[in-house]
mmCIF file of C-alpha atoms and ligand atoms in Angstrom:
data_model
loop_
_atom_site.group_PDB
_atom_site.id
_atom_site.type_symbol
_atom_site.label_atom_id
_atom_site.label_comp_id
_atom_site.label_asym_id
_atom_site.label_seq_id
_atom_site.Cartn_x
_atom_site.Cartn_y
_atom_site.Cartn_z
ATOM 1 C CA MET A 473 -30.316 18.404 -36.565
ATOM 2 C CA ASN A 474 -33.840 18.837 -35.207
ATOM 3 C CA ARG A 475 -34.624 19.793 -31.615
ATOM 4 C CA LYS A 476 -35.346 16.228 -30.506
ATOM 5 C CA ASN A 477 -31.931 15.017 -31.606
ATOM 6 C CA VAL A 478 -30.223 17.874 -29.850
ATOM 7 C CA LEU A 479 -32.079 16.976 -26.687
ATOM 8 C CA PHE A 480 -30.975 13.326 -26.947
ATOM 9 C CA LEU A 481 -27.417 14.456 -27.483
ATOM 10 C CA ILE A 482 -27.490 16.625 -24.365
ATOM 11 C CA VAL A 483 -29.064 13.860 -22.260
ATOM 12 C CA GLY A 484 -26.477 11.418 -23.643
ATOM 13 C CA ILE A 485 -23.562 13.660 -22.748
ATOM 14 C CA PHE A 486 -25.006 14.242 -19.310
ATOM 15 C CA LEU A 487 -25.435 10.490 -18.665
ATOM 16 C CA ALA A 488 -21.926 9.721 -19.876
ATOM 17 C CA TRP A 489 -20.567 12.401 -17.575
ATOM 18 C CA ALA A 490 -22.649 11.277 -14.592
ATOM 19 C CA CYS A 491 -21.726 7.602 -15.001
ATOM 20 C CA GLY A 492 -18.075 8.426 -15.532
ATOM 21 C CA SER A 493 -17.761 10.439 -12.360
ATOM 22 C CA LYS A 494 -19.749 7.906 -10.354
ATOM 23 C CA GLN A 495 -17.434 5.124 -11.412
ATOM 24 C CA GLN A 496 -14.436 7.138 -10.330
ATOM 25 C CA SER A 497 -15.765 7.726 -6.848
ATOM 26 C CA ASN A 498 -16.652 4.032 -6.599
ATOM 27 C CA SER A 499 -13.121 2.961 -7.364
ATOM 28 C CA LYS A 500 -11.828 5.499 -4.836
ATOM 29 C CA ALA A 501 -14.105 3.954 -2.232
ATOM 30 C CA ILE A 502 -12.758 0.514 -3.141
ATOM 31 C CA ASP A 503 -9.178 1.779 -2.753
ATOM 32 C CA LYS A 504 -10.046 3.063 0.716
ATOM 33 C CA LEU A 505 -11.665 -0.225 1.632
ATOM 34 C CA GLN A 506 -8.646 -2.182 0.457
ATOM 35 C CA GLU A 507 -6.325 0.054 2.424
ATOM 36 C CA ALA A 508 -8.344 -0.523 5.575
ATOM 37 C CA THR A 509 -8.293 -4.292 5.131
ATOM 38 C CA ILE A 510 -4.633 -4.719 4.134
ATOM 39 C CA ASP A 511 -3.066 -6.993 6.691
ATOM 40 C CA GLY A 512 0.465 -5.827 7.459
ATOM 41 C CA LYS A 513 1.248 -8.947 9.460
ATOM 42 C CA ASN A 514 0.278 -11.159 6.554
ATOM 43 C CA ILE A 515 2.570 -9.246 4.178
ATOM 44 C CA TYR A 516 5.362 -9.351 6.740
ATOM 45 C CA GLN A 517 5.098 -13.103 7.061
ATOM 46 C CA ARG A 518 5.108 -13.514 3.304
ATOM 47 C CA GLU A 519 7.866 -11.070 2.331
ATOM 48 C CA CYS A 520 10.022 -10.247 5.328
ATOM 49 C CA VAL A 521 10.215 -13.203 7.747
ATOM 50 C CA LEU A 522 12.897 -14.877 5.649
ATOM 51 C CA CYS A 523 15.462 -12.280 6.687
ATOM 52 C CA HIS A 524 13.935 -10.515 9.683
ATOM 53 C CA GLY A 525 12.275 -13.505 11.386
ATOM 54 C CA GLU A 526 8.816 -13.895 12.968
ATOM 55 C CA GLU A 527 9.788 -11.639 15.877
ATOM 56 C CA GLY A 528 11.932 -9.235 13.865
ATOM 57 C CA ASP A 529 15.191 -10.369 15.473
ATOM 58 C CA LYS A 530 16.490 -13.017 13.108
ATOM 59 C CA GLY A 531 19.202 -10.855 11.569
ATOM 60 C CA VAL A 532 19.995 -12.963 8.500
ATOM 61 C CA ALA A 533 22.952 -11.506 6.593
ATOM 62 C CA GLY A 534 23.079 -8.499 8.876
ATOM 63 C CA SER A 535 19.357 -7.735 8.686
ATOM 64 C CA ALA A 536 18.582 -4.923 11.058
ATOM 65 C CA HIS A 537 16.850 -6.069 14.219
ATOM 66 C CA LEU A 538 13.376 -4.616 13.856
ATOM 67 C CA THR A 539 12.871 -5.119 17.592
ATOM 68 C CA GLN A 540 15.567 -2.486 18.148
ATOM 69 C CA SER A 541 14.818 -0.166 15.259
ATOM 70 C CA SER A 542 14.166 3.424 16.204
ATOM 71 C CA LEU A 543 13.202 4.521 12.717
ATOM 72 C CA THR A 544 10.058 6.594 12.281
ATOM 73 C CA LEU A 545 7.152 5.336 10.185
ATOM 74 C CA GLU A 546 8.263 7.548 7.274
ATOM 75 C CA GLU A 547 11.823 6.188 7.444
ATOM 76 C CA ARG A 548 10.556 2.594 7.519
ATOM 77 C CA ILE A 549 8.359 3.298 4.509
ATOM 78 C CA TYR A 550 11.410 4.733 2.745
ATOM 79 C CA VAL A 551 13.639 1.716 3.516
ATOM 80 C CA ILE A 552 10.915 -0.766 2.533
ATOM 81 C CA SER A 553 10.155 1.125 -0.691
ATOM 82 C CA ASN A 554 13.738 1.677 -1.788
ATOM 83 C CA GLY A 555 15.613 -1.135 -0.062
ATOM 84 C CA ARG A 556 18.961 -0.861 1.701
ATOM 85 C CA GLY A 557 22.068 -3.038 1.534
ATOM 86 C CA ILE A 558 20.973 -6.542 0.559
ATOM 87 C CA MET A 559 17.333 -5.769 1.270
ATOM 88 C CA GLN A 560 15.644 -5.353 -2.074
ATOM 89 C CA PRO A 561 13.241 -2.485 -2.782
ATOM 90 C CA PHE A 562 9.578 -3.415 -2.450
ATOM 91 C CA LYS A 563 8.038 -0.454 -4.271
ATOM 92 C CA ASN A 564 7.430 -2.505 -7.431
ATOM 93 C CA LYS A 565 6.201 -5.514 -5.515
ATOM 94 C CA LEU A 566 3.840 -3.968 -2.970
ATOM 95 C CA THR A 567 1.347 -1.110 -3.349
ATOM 96 C CA PRO A 568 1.929 2.092 -1.307
ATOM 97 C CA GLY A 569 -0.919 0.989 0.973
ATOM 98 C CA GLU A 570 0.706 -2.405 1.544
ATOM 99 C CA ILE A 571 4.083 -0.803 2.259
ATOM 100 C CA GLU A 572 2.510 1.479 4.844
ATOM 101 C CA ALA A 573 0.647 -1.434 6.451
ATOM 102 C CA VAL A 574 3.772 -3.570 6.743
ATOM 103 C CA ALA A 575 5.777 -0.581 8.008
ATOM 104 C CA ARG A 576 3.170 -0.094 10.748
ATOM 105 C CA TYR A 577 3.422 -3.780 11.574
ATOM 106 C CA THR A 578 7.222 -3.541 11.996
ATOM 107 C CA GLN A 579 6.584 -0.868 14.633
ATOM 108 C CA GLU A 580 4.613 -3.437 16.622
ATOM 109 C CA LEU A 581 7.683 -5.703 16.731
ATOM 110 C CA LYS A 582 9.572 -3.170 18.820
ATOM 111 C CA ARG A 583 10.309 -4.362 22.332
HETATM 112 C C1 HEC B 1584 16.860 -10.316 1.726
HETATM 113 C C2 HEC B 1584 16.651 -10.147 3.141
HETATM 114 C C3 HEC B 1584 15.612 -9.097 3.553
HETATM 115 C C4 HEC B 1584 14.265 -9.086 3.281
HETATM 116 C C5 HEC B 1584 13.455 -10.089 2.462
HETATM 117 C C6 HEC B 1584 13.720 -7.913 3.948
HETATM 118 N N1 HEC B 1584 14.720 -7.233 4.592
HETATM 119 FE FE1 HEC B 1584 14.486 -5.542 5.688
HETATM 120 N N2 HEC B 1584 16.510 -5.427 5.931
HETATM 121 C C7 HEC B 1584 17.426 -6.379 5.510
HETATM 122 C C8 HEC B 1584 18.762 -5.923 5.837
HETATM 123 C C9 HEC B 1584 20.048 -6.668 5.540
HETATM 124 C C10 HEC B 1584 18.611 -4.654 6.453
HETATM 125 C C11 HEC B 1584 19.723 -3.727 6.944
HETATM 126 C C12 HEC B 1584 20.176 -2.922 5.751
HETATM 127 C C13 HEC B 1584 21.332 -1.995 6.059
HETATM 128 O O1 HEC B 1584 21.233 -1.192 7.000
HETATM 129 O O2 HEC B 1584 22.328 -2.094 5.341
HETATM 130 C C14 HEC B 1584 17.177 -4.377 6.503
HETATM 131 C C15 HEC B 1584 16.618 -3.232 7.060
HETATM 132 C C16 HEC B 1584 15.279 -3.029 7.240
HETATM 133 C C17 HEC B 1584 14.691 -1.904 7.933
HETATM 134 C C18 HEC B 1584 15.439 -0.743 8.573
HETATM 135 C C19 HEC B 1584 15.615 -1.006 10.053
HETATM 136 C C20 HEC B 1584 16.536 -0.016 10.719
HETATM 137 O O3 HEC B 1584 16.299 0.282 11.891
HETATM 138 O O4 HEC B 1584 17.496 0.415 10.093
HETATM 139 C C21 HEC B 1584 13.333 -2.078 7.909
HETATM 140 C C22 HEC B 1584 12.277 -1.165 8.529
HETATM 141 C C23 HEC B 1584 13.080 -3.292 7.183
HETATM 142 N N3 HEC B 1584 14.264 -3.848 6.797
HETATM 143 C C24 HEC B 1584 11.832 -3.817 6.958
HETATM 144 C C25 HEC B 1584 11.579 -4.867 6.103
HETATM 145 C C26 HEC B 1584 10.260 -5.264 5.682
HETATM 146 C C27 HEC B 1584 8.971 -4.645 6.170
HETATM 147 C C28 HEC B 1584 10.417 -6.291 4.808
HETATM 148 C C29 HEC B 1584 9.330 -7.026 4.035
HETATM 149 C C30 HEC B 1584 8.466 -6.195 3.189
HETATM 150 C C31 HEC B 1584 11.845 -6.560 4.691
HETATM 151 N N4 HEC B 1584 12.509 -5.669 5.492
HETATM 152 C C32 HEC B 1584 12.391 -7.561 3.918
HETATM 153 C C33 HEC B 1584 17.134 -7.561 4.875
HETATM 154 C C34 HEC B 1584 15.888 -7.925 4.377
#
């Protein structure tokens, strides 16, 4: 290999590395953006109203009244992720960011 080729190779490797790491930080930025724009209320109305009701006090089939719940954010995230009783787990249906957003929304239902 002559010197010119070696130089091209080095530049090539450098570009591949630079592009690769740039792409990664871009997708991280997109993740952050999505997290910030996830609408917990929207998810709640789509996935949870059926049992818990608009106001969180419907109580279908013994659904806990979210208006009365004293669970912490972490505990809510756990219940929503893993389910409890007849409530199915949501960890395969919602992303961690969506679960956190909807958990935060359930805290707003507290009276
Ligand atoms: C199929 C009906 C059903 C759906 C859909 C459902 N839940 Fe539940 N949820 C329940 C029932 C029933 C319980 C009580 C479980 C138990 O304690 O045995 C419960 C408990 C909870 C609790 C714990 C409250 C406490 O104080 O113990 C939270 C938080 C919760 N649900 C949030 C949600 C969220 C958020 C969604 C939507 C992503 C959701 N649930 C969807 C039926 C449902």
